[in-house]
Structure formats: C-alpha cells, structure tokens
PDB file of C-alpha atoms and ligand atoms in Angstrom:
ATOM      1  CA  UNK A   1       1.320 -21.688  13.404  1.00 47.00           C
ATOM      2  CA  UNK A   2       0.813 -23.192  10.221  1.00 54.00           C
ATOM      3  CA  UNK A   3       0.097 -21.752   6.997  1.00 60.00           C
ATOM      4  CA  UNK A   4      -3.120 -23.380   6.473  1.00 60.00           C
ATOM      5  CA  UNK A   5      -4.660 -21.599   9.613  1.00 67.00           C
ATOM      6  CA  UNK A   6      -2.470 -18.495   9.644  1.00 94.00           C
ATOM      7  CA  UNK A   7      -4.056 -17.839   6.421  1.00 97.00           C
ATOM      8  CA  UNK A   8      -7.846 -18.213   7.777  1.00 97.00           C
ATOM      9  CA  UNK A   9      -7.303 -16.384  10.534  1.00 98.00           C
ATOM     10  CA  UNK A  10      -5.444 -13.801   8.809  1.00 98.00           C
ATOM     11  CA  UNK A  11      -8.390 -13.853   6.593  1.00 98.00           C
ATOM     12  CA  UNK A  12     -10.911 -13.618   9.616  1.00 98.00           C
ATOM     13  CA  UNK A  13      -9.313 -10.897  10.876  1.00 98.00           C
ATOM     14  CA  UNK A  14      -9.289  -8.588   7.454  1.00 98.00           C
ATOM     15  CA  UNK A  15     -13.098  -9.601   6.966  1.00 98.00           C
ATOM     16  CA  UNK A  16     -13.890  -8.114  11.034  1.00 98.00           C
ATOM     17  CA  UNK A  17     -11.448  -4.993   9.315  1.00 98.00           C
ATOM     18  CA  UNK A  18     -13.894  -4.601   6.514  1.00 98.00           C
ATOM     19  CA  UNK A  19     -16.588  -5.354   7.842  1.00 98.00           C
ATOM     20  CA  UNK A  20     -15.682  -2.245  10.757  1.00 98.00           C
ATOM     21  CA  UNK A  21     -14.806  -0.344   7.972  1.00 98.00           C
ATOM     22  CA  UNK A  22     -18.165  -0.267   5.920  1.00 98.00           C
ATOM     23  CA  UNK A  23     -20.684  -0.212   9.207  1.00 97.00           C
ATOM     24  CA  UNK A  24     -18.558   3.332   9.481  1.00 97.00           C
ATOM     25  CA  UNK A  25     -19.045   4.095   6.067  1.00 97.00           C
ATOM     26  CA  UNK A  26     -23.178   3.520   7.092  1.00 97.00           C
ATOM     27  CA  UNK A  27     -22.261   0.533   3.982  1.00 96.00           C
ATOM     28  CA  UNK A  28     -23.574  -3.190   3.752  1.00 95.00           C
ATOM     29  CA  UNK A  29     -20.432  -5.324   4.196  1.00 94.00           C
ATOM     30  CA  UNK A  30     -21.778  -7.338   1.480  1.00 95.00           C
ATOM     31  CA  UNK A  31     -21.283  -4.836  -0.781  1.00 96.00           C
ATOM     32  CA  UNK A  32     -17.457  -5.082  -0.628  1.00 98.00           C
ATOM     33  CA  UNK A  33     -15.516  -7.835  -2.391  1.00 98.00           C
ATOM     34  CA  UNK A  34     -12.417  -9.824  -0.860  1.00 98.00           C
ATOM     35  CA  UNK A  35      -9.467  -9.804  -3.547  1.00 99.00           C
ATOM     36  CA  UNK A  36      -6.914 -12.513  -2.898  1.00 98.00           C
ATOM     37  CA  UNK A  37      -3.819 -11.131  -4.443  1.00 98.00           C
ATOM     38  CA  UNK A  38      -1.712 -14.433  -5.166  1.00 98.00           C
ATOM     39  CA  UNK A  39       1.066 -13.061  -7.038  1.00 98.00           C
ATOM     40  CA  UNK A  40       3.898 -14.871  -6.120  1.00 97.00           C
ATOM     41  CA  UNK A  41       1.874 -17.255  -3.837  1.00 98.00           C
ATOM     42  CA  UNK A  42       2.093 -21.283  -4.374  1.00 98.00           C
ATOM     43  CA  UNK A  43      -1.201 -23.253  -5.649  1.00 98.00           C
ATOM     44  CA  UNK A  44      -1.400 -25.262  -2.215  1.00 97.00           C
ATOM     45  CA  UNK A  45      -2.127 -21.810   0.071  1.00 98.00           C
ATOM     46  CA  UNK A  46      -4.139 -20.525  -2.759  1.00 98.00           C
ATOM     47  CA  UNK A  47      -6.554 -23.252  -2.513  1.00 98.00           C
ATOM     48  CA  UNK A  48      -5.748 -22.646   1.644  1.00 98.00           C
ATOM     49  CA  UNK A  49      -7.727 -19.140   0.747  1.00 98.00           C
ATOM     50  CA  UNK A  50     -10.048 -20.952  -1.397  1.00 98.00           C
ATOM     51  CA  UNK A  51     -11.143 -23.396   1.298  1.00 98.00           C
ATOM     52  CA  UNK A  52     -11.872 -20.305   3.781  1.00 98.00           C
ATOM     53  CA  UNK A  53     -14.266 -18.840   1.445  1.00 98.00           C
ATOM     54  CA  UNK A  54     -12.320 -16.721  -1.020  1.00 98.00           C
ATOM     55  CA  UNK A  55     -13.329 -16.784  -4.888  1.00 98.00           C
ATOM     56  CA  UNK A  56     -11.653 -13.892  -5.930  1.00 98.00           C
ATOM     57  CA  UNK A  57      -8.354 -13.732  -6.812  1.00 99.00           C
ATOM     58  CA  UNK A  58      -5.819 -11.387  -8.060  1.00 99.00           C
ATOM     59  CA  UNK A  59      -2.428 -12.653  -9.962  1.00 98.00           C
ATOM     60  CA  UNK A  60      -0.387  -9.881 -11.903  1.00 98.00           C
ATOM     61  CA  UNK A  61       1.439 -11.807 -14.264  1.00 98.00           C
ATOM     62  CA  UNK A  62       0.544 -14.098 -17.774  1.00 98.00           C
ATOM     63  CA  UNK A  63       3.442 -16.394 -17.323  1.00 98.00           C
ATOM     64  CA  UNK A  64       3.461 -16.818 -13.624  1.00 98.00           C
ATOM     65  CA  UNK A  65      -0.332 -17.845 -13.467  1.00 98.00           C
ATOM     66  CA  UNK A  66       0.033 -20.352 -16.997  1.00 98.00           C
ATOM     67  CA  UNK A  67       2.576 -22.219 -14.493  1.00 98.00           C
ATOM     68  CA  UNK A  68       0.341 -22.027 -11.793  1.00 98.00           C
ATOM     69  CA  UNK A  69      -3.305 -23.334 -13.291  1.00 98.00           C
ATOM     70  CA  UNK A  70      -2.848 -26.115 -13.703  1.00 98.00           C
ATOM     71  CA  UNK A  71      -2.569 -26.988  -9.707  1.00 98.00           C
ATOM     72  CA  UNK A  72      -5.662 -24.638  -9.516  1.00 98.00           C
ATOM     73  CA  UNK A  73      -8.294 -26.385 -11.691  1.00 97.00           C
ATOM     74  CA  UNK A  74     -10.670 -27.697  -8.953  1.00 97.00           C
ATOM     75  CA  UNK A  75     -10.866 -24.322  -7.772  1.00 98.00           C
ATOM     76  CA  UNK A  76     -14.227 -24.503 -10.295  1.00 96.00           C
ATOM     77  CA  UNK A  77     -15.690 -21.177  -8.723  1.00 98.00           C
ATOM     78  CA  UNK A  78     -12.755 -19.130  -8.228  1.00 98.00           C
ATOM     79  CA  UNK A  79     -12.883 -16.107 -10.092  1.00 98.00           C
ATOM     80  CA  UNK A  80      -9.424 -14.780 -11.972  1.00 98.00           C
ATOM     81  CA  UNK A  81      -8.305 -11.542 -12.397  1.00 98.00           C
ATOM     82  CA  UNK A  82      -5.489  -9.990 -13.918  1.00 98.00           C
ATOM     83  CA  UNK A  83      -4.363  -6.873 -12.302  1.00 98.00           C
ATOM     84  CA  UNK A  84      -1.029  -6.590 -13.475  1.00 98.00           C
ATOM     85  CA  UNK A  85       0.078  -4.437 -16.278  1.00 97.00           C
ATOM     86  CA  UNK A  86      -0.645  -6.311 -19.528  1.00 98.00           C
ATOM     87  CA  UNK A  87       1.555  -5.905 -22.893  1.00 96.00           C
ATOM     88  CA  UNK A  88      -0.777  -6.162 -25.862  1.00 95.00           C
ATOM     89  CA  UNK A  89       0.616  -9.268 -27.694  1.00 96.00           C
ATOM     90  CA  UNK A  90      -0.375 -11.219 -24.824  1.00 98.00           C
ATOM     91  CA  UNK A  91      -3.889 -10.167 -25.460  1.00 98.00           C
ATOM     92  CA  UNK A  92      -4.955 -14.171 -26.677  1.00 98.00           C
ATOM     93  CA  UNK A  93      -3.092 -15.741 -23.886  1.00 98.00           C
ATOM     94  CA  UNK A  94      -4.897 -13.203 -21.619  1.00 98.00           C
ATOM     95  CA  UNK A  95      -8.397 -13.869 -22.294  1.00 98.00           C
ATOM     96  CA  UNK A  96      -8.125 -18.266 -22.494  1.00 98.00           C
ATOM     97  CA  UNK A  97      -6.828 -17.667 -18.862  1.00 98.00           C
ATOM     98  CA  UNK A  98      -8.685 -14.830 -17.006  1.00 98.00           C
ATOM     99  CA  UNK A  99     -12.189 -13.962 -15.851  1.00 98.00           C
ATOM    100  CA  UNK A 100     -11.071 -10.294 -16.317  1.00 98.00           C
ATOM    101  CA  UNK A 101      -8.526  -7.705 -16.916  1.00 98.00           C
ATOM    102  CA  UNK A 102      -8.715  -5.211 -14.217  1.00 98.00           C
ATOM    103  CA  UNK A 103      -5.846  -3.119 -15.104  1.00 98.00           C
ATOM    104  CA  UNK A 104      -6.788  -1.642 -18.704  1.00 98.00           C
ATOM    105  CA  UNK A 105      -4.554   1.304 -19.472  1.00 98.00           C
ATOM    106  CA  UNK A 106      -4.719   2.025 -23.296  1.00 98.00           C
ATOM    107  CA  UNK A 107      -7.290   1.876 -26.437  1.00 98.00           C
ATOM    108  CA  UNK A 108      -4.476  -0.358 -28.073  1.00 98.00           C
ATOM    109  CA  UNK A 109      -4.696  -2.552 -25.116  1.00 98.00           C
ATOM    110  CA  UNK A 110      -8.996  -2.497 -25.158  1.00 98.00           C
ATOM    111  CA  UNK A 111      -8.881  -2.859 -28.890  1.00 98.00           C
ATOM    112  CA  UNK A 112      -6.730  -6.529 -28.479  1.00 98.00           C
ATOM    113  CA  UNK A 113      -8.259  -7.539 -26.013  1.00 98.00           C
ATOM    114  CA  UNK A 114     -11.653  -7.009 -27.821  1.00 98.00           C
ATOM    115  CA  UNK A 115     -10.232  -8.840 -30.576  1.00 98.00           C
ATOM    116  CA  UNK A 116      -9.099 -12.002 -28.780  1.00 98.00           C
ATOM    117  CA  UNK A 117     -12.493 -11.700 -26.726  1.00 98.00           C
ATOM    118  CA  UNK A 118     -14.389 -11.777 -30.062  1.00 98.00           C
ATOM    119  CA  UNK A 119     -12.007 -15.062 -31.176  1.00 98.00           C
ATOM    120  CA  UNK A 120     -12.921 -16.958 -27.696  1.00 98.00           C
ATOM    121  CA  UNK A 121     -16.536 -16.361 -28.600  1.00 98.00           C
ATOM    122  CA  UNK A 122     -17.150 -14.820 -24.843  1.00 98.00           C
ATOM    123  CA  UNK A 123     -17.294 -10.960 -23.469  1.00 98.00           C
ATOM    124  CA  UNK A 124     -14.373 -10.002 -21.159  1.00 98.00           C
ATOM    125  CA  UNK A 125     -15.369  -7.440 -17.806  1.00 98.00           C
ATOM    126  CA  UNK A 126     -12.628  -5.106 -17.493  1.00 98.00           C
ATOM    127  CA  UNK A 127     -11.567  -2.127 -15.665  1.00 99.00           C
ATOM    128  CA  UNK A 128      -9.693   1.227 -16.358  1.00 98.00           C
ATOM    129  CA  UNK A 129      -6.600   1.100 -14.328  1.00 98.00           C
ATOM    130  CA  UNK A 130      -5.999   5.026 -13.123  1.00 98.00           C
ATOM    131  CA  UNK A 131      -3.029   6.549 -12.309  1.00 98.00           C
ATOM    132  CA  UNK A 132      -4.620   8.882  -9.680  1.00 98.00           C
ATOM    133  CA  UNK A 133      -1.364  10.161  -8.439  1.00 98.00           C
ATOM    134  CA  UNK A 134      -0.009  11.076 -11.760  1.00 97.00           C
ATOM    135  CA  UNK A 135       3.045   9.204 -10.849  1.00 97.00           C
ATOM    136  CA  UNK A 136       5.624   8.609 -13.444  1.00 96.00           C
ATOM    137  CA  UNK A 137       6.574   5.075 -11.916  1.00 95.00           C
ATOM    138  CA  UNK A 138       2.817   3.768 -12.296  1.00 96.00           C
ATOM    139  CA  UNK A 139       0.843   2.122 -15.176  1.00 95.00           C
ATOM    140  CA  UNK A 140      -2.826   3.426 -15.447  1.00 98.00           C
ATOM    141  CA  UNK A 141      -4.417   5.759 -17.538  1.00 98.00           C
ATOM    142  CA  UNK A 142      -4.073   9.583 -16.188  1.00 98.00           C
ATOM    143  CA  UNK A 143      -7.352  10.927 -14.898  1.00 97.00           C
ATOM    144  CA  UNK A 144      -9.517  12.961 -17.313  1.00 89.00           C
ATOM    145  CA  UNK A 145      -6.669  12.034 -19.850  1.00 97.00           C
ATOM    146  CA  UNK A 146      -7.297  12.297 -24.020  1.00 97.00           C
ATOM    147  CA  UNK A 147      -6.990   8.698 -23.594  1.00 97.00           C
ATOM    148  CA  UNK A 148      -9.144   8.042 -20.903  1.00 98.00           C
ATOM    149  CA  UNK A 149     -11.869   9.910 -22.923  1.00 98.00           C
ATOM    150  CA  UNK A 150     -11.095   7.822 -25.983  1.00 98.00           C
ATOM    151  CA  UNK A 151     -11.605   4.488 -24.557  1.00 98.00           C
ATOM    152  CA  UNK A 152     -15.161   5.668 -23.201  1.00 98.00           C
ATOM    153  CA  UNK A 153     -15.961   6.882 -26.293  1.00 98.00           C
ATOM    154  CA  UNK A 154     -14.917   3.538 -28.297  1.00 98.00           C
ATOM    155  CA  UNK A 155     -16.578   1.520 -25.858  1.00 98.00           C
ATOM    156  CA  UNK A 156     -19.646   0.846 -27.930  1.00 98.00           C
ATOM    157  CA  UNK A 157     -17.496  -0.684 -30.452  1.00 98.00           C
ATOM    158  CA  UNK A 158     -15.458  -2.497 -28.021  1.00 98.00           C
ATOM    159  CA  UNK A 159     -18.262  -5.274 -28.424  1.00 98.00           C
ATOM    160  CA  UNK A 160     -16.917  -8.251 -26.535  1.00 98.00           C
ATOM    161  CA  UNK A 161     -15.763  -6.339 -23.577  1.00 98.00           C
ATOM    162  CA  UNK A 162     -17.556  -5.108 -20.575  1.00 98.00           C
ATOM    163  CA  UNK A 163     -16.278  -2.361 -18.759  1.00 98.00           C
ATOM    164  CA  UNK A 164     -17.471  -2.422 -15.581  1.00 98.00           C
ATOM    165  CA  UNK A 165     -15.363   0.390 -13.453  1.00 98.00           C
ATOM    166  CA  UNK A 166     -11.946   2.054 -12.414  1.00 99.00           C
ATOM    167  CA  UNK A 167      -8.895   0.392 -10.727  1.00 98.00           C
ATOM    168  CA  UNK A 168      -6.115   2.336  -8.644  1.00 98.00           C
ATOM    169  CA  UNK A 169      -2.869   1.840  -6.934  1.00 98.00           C
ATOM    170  CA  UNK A 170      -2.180   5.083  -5.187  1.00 98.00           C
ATOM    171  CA  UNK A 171       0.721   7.198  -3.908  1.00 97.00           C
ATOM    172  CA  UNK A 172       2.295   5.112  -1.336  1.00 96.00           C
ATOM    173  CA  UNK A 173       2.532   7.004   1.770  1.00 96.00           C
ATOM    174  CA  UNK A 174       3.334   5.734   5.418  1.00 97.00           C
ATOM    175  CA  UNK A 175       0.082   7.072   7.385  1.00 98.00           C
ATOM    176  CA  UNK A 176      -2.520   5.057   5.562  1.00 98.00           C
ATOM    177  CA  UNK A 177      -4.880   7.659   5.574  1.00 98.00           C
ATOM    178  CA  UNK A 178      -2.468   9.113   2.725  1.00 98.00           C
ATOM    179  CA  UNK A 179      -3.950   7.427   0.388  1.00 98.00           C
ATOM    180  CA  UNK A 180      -7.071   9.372   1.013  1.00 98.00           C
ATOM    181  CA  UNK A 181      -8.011  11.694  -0.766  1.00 98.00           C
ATOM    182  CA  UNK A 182      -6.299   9.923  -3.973  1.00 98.00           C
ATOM    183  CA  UNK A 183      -9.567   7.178  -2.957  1.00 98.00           C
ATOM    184  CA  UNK A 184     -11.815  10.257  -3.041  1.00 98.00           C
ATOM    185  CA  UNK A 185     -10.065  11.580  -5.769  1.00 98.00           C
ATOM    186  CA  UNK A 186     -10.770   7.920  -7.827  1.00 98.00           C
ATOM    187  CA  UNK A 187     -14.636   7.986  -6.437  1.00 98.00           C
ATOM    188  CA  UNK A 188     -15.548  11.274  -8.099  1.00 98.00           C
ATOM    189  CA  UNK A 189     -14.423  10.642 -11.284  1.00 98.00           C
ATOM    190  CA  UNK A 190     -16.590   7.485 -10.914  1.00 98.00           C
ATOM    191  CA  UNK A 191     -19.177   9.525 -10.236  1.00 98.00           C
ATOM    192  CA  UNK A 192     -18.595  12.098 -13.217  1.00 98.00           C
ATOM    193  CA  UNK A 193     -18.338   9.568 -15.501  1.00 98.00           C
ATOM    194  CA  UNK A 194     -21.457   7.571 -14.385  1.00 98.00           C
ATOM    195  CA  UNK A 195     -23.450  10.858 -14.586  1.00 98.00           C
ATOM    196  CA  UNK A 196     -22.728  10.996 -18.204  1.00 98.00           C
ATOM    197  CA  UNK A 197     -25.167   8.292 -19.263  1.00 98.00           C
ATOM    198  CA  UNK A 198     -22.004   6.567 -21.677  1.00 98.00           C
ATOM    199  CA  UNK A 199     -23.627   4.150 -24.278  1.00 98.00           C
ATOM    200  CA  UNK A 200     -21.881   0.746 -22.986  1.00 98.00           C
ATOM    201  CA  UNK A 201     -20.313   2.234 -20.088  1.00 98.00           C
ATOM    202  CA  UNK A 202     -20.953   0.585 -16.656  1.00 98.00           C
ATOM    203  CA  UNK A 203     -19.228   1.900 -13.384  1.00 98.00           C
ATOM    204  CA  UNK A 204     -19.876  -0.735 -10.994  1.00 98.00           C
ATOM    205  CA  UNK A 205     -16.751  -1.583  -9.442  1.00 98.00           C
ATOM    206  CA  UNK A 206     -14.163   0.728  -7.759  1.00 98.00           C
ATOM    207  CA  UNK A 207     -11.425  -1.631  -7.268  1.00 99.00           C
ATOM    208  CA  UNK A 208      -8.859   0.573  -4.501  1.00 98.00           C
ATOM    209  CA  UNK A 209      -7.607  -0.548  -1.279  1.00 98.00           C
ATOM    210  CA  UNK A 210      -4.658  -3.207  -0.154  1.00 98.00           C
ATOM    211  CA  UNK A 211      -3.053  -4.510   2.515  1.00 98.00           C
ATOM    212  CA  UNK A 212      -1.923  -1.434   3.784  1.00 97.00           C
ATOM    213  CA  UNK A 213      -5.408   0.694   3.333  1.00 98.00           C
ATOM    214  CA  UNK A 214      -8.177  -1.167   2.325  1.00 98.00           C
ATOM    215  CA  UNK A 215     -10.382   0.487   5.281  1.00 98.00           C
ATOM    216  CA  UNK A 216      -9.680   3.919   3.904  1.00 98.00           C
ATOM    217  CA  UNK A 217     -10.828   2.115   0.893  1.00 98.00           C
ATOM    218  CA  UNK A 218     -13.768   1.110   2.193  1.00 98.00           C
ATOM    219  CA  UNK A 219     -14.791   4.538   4.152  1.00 98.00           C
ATOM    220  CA  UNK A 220     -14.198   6.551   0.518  1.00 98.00           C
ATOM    221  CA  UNK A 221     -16.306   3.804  -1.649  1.00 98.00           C
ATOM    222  CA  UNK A 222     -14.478   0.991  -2.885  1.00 98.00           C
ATOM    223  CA  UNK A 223     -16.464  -2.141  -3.464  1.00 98.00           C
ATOM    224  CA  UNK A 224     -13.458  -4.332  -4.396  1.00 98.00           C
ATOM    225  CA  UNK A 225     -10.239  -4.597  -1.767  1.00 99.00           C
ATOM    226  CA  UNK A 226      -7.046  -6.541  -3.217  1.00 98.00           C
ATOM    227  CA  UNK A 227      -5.337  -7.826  -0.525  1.00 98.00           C
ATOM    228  CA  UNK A 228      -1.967  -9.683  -0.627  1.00 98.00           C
ATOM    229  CA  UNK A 229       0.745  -9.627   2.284  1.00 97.00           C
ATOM    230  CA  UNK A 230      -2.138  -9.782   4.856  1.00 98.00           C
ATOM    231  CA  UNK A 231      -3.836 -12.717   3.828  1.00 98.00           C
ATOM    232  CA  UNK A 232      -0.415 -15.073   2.463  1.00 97.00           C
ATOM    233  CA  UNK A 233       2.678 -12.875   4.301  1.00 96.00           C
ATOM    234  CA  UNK A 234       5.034 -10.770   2.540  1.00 93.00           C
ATOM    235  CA  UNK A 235       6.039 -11.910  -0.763  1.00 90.00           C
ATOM    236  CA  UNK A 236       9.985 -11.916  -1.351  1.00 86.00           C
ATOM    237  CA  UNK A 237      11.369  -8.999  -3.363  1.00 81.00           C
ATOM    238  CA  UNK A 238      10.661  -8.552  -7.114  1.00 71.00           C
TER     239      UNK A 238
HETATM  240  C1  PLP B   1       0.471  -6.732  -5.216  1.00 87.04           C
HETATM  241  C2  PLP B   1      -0.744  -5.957  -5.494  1.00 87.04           C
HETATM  242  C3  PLP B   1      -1.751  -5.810  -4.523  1.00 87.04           C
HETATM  243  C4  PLP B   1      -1.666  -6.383  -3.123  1.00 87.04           C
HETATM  244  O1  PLP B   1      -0.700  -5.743  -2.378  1.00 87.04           O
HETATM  245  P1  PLP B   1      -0.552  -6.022  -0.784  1.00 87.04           P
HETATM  246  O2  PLP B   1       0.122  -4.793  -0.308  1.00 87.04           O
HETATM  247  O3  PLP B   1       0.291  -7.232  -0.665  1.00 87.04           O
HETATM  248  O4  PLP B   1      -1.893  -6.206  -0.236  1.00 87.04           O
HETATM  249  C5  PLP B   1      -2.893  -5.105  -4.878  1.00 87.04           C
HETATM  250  N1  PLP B   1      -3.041  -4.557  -6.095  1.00 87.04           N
HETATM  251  C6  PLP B   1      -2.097  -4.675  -7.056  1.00 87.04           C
HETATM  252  C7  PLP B   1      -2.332  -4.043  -8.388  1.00 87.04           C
HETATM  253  C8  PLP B   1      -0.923  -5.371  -6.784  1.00 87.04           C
HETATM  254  O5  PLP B   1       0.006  -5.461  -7.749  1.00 87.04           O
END
C-alpha cells in the first residue's frame, strides 16, 4: 500500500477509534481534536494528512520544523503546535513559527515567550505541560507545584499569551488503560483550577492521549489527542 492511502486510512480508522471512544464517554465526537504529530515526518505525507482533513499538527522541535516550512506553506489552514520541550532563548524563533506552545513548563519560559509575543505584535495560546507521573525523565511542571501556582498567578501579566489548558505525557505502561488514572489524575486538577475563577486563566483544552491511548483519553476527558506512529508509522529511533 502506499503511503498516501495508508495514511488516510490509518487516519479513518483512528477517527471510527475516537469517535467509539467519546459515544462511550456519552461525548460529541466533535468535541475532540485530531493532533497530527509530525515529528520526524517528511513535508510530502504531512500534506498526505493535510489532504485527508487534518489541520492540526504537532512537531516537537524549533530546528527540525524551520527546515521543514518551507515545503509546508500552502498548508494555509494548518494549525502548528509545538509540543516539544522548549529552551527559553528560542523563545523569538518560537513564536514567528508556531500557532502555539503546548508544552509550557516554567514562569521563565511564559515570561519569554510573553516577551517575543509582545515583539510579534500577536497573543500566543499556550498550555501547561504536567508531569502527572512525577517522573524524573519528563519535562512538565509537577502538579500543584510552587511553580505551577506561580505561573497562574502571573498570568494576568503574561499579556500576550493565552493560556488555554494542561498538556500531559504520562507514565508509559504496557496495558493502555495504565495511563488511566494519570488522565483522571490530569482532569481534576483541570477542574480545581477552573473552579478557582483565575483572572486570565482559561482551561479549555486537555491535551492527553497518543497513539497508544488516546481512547482512554477520550473516556477520562481529553478534548485534544496527539497522535503520531498511527497516523505516519513508527518514526526511527531518536
Ligand atoms: C511523539 C509525541 C506524541 C505522539 O506519539 P505517538 O506515540 O507516536 O502517537 C504525542 N505527544 C508528544 C508530546 C510527543 O512528543
């Protein structure tokens, strides 16, 4: 089979998936978004994506996705996120390239990005990126964290950004449903925070699920799946 239609039928199958997934969840399958992940994918199946309806995509790297855009440009409506971790002197480069930044993880981070938002005259959505698991290994802010508390508490001053909700890459376990109760776990602390009433605070998006779990996603609330491997095949070792 060739790429081209391994692709849309790889993505026809993960919509039926989600789709599944929310009528359990008594959800609208409208209210879910399709990520893209494209890290490490070439322009030409990108735009295969494109052409079957995607317009949101995830890359996790500055330098990969400056090579990339230029082959990408008539993609007018694609959306681009970054969902990679992001070092703070790349802040500029960030925001003339991106849609958003979905993988916030420090008010040093928030504050540059602000900054260079401000310079480009436009306001940047962004999400938290959690560490729900606590793990050592991961980027992400820890849950209920001094830091965490911080950033919602400099968000009115954060003028050019908009943050719009949480991000999480859980514990990876085997058995999908694993990843569980860290998607619960991520959910309530939506919830908590949302039932604060935080001047410029908006939780909107709960960007959790992949490849591997995006229907436990689903079932425990997420309203944004990033999915890589199952839409493009597995991407060769880092
Ligand atoms: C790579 C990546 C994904 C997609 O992973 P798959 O397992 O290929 O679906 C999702 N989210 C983040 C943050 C990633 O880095």
């Amino acid at each position: 089979m060739s790429a081209t239609k391994s692709i849309a039928h790889n993505l026809a199958l993960i919509r039926e998936r989600m789709a599944a997934a929310a009528v359990r969840a008594g959800r609208g399958p409208e209210s879910i978004t399709l990520m893209a992940v494209s890290k490490t994918v070439a322009p030409e199946h990108i735009a295969e994506a494109h052409a079957a309806g995607v317009r949101c995509f995830g890359e996790n790297r500055v330098q990969e996705f400056t090579e990339k855009l230029p082959q990408l440009q008539h993609l007018k409506d694609a959306q681009w996120r970054l969902i990679g971790h992001l070092q703070s002197n790349k802040a500029k480069k960030t925001v003339e390239l991106f849609h958003t930044v979905d993988s916030v993880d420090s008010l040093t981070l928030a504050r540059k990005l602000n900054q260079a938002a401000a310079q480009a005259g436009r306001q940047l959505e962004v999400l938290l990126e959690i560490n729900i698991g606590g793990e050592e290994s991961k980027a992400g802010l820890a849950a209920n964290s001094p830091e965490l508390e911080q950033i919602l508490q400099a968000a009115p001053e954060l003028e050019h950004l908009r943050i719009s909700g949480l991000m999480t890459v859980p514990p990876y376990t085997e058995d999908p449903e694993g990843a569980r109760p860290w998607f619960r776990g991520l959910r309530q602390l939506r919830e908590s925070i949302t039932a604060r009433h935080l001047p410029a605070i908006r939780m909107d998006v709960l960007s959790m699920g992949m490849s591997h779990d995006f229907e436990v996603a689903i079932e425990e609330g997420s309203t944004c799946v990033r999915v890589g491997s199952a839409i493009f095949g597995s991407r060769p070792k880092p």
